[in-house]
Coordinates of C-alpha atoms in Angstrom, one line a residue:
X1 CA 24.8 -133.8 73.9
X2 CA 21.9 -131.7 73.1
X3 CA 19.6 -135.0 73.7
X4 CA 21.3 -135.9 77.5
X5 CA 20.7 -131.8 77.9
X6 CA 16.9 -132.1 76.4
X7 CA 14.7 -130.6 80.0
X8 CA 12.5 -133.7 79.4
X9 CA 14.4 -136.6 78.1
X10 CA 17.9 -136.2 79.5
X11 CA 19.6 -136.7 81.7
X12 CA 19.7 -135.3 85.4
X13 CA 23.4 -134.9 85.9
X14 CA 24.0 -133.6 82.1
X15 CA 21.4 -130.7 82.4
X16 CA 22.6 -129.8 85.7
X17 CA 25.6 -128.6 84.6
X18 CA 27.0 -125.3 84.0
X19 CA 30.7 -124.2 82.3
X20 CA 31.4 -123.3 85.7
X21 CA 31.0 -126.9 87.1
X22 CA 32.8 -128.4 83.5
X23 CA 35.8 -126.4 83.7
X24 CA 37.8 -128.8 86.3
X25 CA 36.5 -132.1 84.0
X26 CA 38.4 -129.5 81.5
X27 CA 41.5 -129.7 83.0
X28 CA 41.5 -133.0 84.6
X29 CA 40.3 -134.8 80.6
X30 CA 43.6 -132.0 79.2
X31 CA 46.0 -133.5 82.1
X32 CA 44.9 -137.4 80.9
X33 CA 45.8 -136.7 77.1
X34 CA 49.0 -135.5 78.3
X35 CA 49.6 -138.2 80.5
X36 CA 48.6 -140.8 77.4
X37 CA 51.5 -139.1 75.4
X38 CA 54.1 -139.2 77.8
X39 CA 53.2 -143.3 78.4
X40 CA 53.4 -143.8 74.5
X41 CA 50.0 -145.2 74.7
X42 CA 48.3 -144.3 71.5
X43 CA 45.3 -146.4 72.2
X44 CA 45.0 -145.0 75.8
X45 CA 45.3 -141.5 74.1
X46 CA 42.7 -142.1 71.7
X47 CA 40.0 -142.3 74.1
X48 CA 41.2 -139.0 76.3
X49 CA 41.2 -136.9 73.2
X50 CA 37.8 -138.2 72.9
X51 CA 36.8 -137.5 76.1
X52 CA 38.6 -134.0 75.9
X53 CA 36.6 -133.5 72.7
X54 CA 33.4 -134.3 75.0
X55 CA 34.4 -131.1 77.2
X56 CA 34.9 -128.5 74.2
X57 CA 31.0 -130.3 73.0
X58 CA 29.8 -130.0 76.3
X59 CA 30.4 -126.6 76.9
X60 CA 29.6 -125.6 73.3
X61 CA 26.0 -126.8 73.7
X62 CA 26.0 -125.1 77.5
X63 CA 26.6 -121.9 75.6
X64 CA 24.2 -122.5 72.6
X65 CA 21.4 -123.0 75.0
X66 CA 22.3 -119.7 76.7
X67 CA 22.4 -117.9 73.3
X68 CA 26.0 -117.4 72.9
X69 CA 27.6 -119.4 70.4
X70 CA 27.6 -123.2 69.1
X71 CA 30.1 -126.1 68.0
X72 CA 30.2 -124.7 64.7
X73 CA 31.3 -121.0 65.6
X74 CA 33.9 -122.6 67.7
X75 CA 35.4 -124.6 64.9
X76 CA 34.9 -121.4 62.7
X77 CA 36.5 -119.2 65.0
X78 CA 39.6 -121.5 65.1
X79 CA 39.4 -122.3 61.4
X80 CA 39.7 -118.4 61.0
X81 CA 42.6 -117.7 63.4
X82 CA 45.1 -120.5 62.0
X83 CA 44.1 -118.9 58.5
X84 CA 44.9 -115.4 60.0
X85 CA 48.0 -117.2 62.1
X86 CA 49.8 -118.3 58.9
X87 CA 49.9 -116.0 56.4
X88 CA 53.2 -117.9 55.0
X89 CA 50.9 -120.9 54.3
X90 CA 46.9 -119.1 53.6
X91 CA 46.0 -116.2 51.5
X92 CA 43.8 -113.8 53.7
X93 CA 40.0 -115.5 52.2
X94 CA 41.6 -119.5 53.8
X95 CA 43.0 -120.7 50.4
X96 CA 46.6 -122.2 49.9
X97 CA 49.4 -119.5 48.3
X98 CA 49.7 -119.9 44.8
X99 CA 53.3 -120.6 45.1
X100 CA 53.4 -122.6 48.2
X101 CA 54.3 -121.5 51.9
X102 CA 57.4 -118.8 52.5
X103 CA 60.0 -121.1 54.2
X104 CA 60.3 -119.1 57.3
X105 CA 63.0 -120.3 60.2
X106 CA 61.3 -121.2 62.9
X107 CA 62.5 -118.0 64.9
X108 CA 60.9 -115.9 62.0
X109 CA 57.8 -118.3 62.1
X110 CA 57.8 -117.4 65.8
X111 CA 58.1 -113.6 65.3
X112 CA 55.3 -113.8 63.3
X113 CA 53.1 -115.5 65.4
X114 CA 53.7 -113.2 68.4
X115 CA 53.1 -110.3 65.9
X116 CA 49.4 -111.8 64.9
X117 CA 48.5 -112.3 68.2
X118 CA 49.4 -109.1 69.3
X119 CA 47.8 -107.3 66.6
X120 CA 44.4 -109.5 67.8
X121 CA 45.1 -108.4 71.9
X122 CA 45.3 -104.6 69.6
X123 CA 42.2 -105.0 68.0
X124 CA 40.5 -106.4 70.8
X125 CA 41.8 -103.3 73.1
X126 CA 44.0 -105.7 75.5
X127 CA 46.7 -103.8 76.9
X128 CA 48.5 -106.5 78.9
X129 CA 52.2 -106.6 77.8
X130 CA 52.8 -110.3 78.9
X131 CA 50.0 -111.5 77.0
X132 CA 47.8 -112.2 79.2
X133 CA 48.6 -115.5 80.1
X134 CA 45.8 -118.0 81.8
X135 CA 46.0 -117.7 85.8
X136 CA 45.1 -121.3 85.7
X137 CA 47.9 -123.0 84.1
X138 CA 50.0 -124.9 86.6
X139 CA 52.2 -122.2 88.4
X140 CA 55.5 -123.8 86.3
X141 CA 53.9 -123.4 83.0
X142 CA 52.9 -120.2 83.8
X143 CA 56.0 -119.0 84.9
X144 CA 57.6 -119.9 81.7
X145 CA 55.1 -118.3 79.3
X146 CA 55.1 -115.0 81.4
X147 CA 59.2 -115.0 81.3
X148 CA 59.3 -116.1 77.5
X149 CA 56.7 -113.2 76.9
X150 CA 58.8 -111.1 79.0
X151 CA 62.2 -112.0 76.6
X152 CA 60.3 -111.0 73.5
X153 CA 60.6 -107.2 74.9
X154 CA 64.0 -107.8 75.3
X155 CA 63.9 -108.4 79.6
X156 CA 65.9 -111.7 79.9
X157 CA 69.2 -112.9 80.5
X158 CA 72.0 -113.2 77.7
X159 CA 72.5 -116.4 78.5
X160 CA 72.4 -119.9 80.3
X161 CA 75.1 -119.1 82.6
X162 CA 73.5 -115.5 84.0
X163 CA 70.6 -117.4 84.9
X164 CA 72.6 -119.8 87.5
X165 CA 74.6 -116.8 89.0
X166 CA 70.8 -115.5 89.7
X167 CA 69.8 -118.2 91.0
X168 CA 72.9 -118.6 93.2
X169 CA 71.6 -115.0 94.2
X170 CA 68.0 -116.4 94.6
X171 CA 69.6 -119.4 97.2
X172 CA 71.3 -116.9 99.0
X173 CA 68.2 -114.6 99.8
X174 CA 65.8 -117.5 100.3
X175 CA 68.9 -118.8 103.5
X176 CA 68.8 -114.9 104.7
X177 CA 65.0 -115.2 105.1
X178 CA 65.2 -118.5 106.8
X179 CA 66.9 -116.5 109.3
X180 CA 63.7 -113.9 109.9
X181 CA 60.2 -115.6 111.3
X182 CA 58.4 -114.3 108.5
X183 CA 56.7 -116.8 106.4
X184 CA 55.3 -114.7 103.9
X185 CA 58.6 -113.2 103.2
X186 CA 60.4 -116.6 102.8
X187 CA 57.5 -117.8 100.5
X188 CA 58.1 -114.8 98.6
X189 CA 61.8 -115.9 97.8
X190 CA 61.1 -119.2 97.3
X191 CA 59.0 -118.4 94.3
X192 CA 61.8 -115.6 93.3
X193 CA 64.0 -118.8 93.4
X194 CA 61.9 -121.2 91.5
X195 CA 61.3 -118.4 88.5
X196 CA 64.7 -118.3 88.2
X197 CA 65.1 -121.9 87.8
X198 CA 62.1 -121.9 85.9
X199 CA 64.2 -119.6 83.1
X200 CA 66.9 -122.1 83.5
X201 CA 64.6 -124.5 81.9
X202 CA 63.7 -122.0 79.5
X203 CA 67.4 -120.9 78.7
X204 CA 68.1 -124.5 78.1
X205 CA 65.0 -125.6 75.7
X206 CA 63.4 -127.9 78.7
X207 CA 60.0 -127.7 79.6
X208 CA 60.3 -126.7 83.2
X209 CA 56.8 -128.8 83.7
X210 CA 57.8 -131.7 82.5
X211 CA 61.3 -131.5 83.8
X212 CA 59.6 -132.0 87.3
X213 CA 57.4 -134.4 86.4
X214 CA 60.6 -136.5 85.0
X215 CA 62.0 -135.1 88.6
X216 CA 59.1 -136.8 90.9
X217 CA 59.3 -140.2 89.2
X218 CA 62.6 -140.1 89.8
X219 CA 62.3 -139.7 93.6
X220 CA 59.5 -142.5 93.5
X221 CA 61.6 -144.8 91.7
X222 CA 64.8 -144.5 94.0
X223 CA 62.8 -143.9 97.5
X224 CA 61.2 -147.5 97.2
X225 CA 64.3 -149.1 95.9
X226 CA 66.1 -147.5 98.9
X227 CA 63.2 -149.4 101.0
X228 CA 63.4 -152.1 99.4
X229 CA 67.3 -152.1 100.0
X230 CA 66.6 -151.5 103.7
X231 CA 64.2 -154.7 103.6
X232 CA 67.0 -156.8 102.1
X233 CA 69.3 -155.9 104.5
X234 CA 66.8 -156.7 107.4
X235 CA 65.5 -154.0 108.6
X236 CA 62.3 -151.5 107.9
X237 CA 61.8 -147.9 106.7
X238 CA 59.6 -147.4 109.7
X239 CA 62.8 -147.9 112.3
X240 CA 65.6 -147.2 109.7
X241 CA 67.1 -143.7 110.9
X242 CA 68.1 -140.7 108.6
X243 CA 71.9 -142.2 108.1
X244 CA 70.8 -145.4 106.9
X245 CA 68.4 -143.7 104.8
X246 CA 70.7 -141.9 103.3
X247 CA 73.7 -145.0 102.5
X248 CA 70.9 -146.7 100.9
X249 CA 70.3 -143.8 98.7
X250 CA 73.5 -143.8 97.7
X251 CA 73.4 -147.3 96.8
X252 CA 70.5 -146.8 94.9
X253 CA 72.1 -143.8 92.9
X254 CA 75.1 -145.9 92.0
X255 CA 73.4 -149.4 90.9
X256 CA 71.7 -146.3 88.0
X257 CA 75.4 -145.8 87.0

């Protein structure tokens, strides 16, 4: 990397670039690892975290050029915070406890984590209660971190079931607002109604995420076999009206069993 970003022998669209113009290759290389996994394709996914690794290169020599930091002090840095991160594993100088790791529950392993990173946001003077989770996550990620943050002060529902009755609360205000012309006031209790959903998820141990992702495939899946139904039955989804749409749906929902 530091050769393609060399001022005389690189290369022109290498040393034109800044983190600023990386950080959507950032996201995009993150969203194709992810998308590897979910396929089961372990030799698609080696070459994404290879290209992710590229990014976290990239941007490390971006920096060193600038007089920042390096690759090195980025694998340090990390090095140092798992060490810190696990103190039922490291002793505080990175070597192994002398009589192996505590054997935590993973709810105490959890506790402890939260605890270590809050002590860092301490030290570091960060004062945001939530944690200070990324703006950039996708809004459903987000949402979940901010309300599983929020649990860990003890604001949540008891339970599964209180989170539906909110929702049901949610529905009800998002049909009151449909009544009003005011856009910004029904967009406002749509996303009141997908955070509550979005602790469903939580409640229930599902990634909220990839709960829509599974969500949108399904819709894929059955709209073009209810096309293809239409097709078989001689007609078109360009002149097929809402009711036949909607048998064919059917159909398609019951051939699933």
């Amino acid at each position: 990397m530091a050769a393609l970003r060399d001022p005389e022998r690189g290369c022109a669209w290498d040393q034109a670039q800044t983190l600023e113009s990386l950080a959507p290759y950032t996201l995009e290389e993150a969203y194709e690892v992810v998308d590897a996994i979910e396929r089961g394709d372990l030799a698609e996914l080696k070459g994404e975290l290879g290209d992710l690794l590229l990014q976290v290169v990239f941007q490390a020599q971006v920096a060193r050029e600038a007089g920042s930091f390096a690759f090195d002090d980025v694998v340090r840095a990390i090095c140092a915070k798992l060490i810190r991160r696990h103190p039922h594993v490291f002793t505080a100088d990175g070597s192994l406890l002398p009589d192996g790791p505590d054997r935590l529950s993973l709810a105490e392993l959890d506790a402890s984590w939260t605890a270590s990173k809050a002590a860092e946001r301490s030290d570091g003077g960060g004062t945001d209660l939530l944690g200070s989770v990324a703006k950039t996550l996708p809004a459903l990620t987000r949402a979940e971190k901010i309300s599983r943050n929020a649990a860990r002060h003890g604001f949540d529902w008891p339970d599964a079931e209180s989170v539906i009755a909110k929702i049901r609360e949610e529905v009800d205000e998002v049909a009151d607002a449909l009544r009003h012309d005011d856009n910004d006031h029904l967009a406002e209790e749509i996303g009141d109604l997908l955070f509550a959903v979005v602790n469903l998820a939580r409640h229930a141990g599902i990634d909220p995420e990839y709960s829509l992702k599974k969500g949108n495939i399904k819709f894929e899946s059955r709209f073009h076999a209810m096309a293809a139904l239409i097709g078989e039955d001689g007609g078109s989804l360009a002149e097929a009206d809402l009711p036949a749409m909607e048998a064919a749906w059917q159909r398609v929902k019951r051939s699933e069993g």
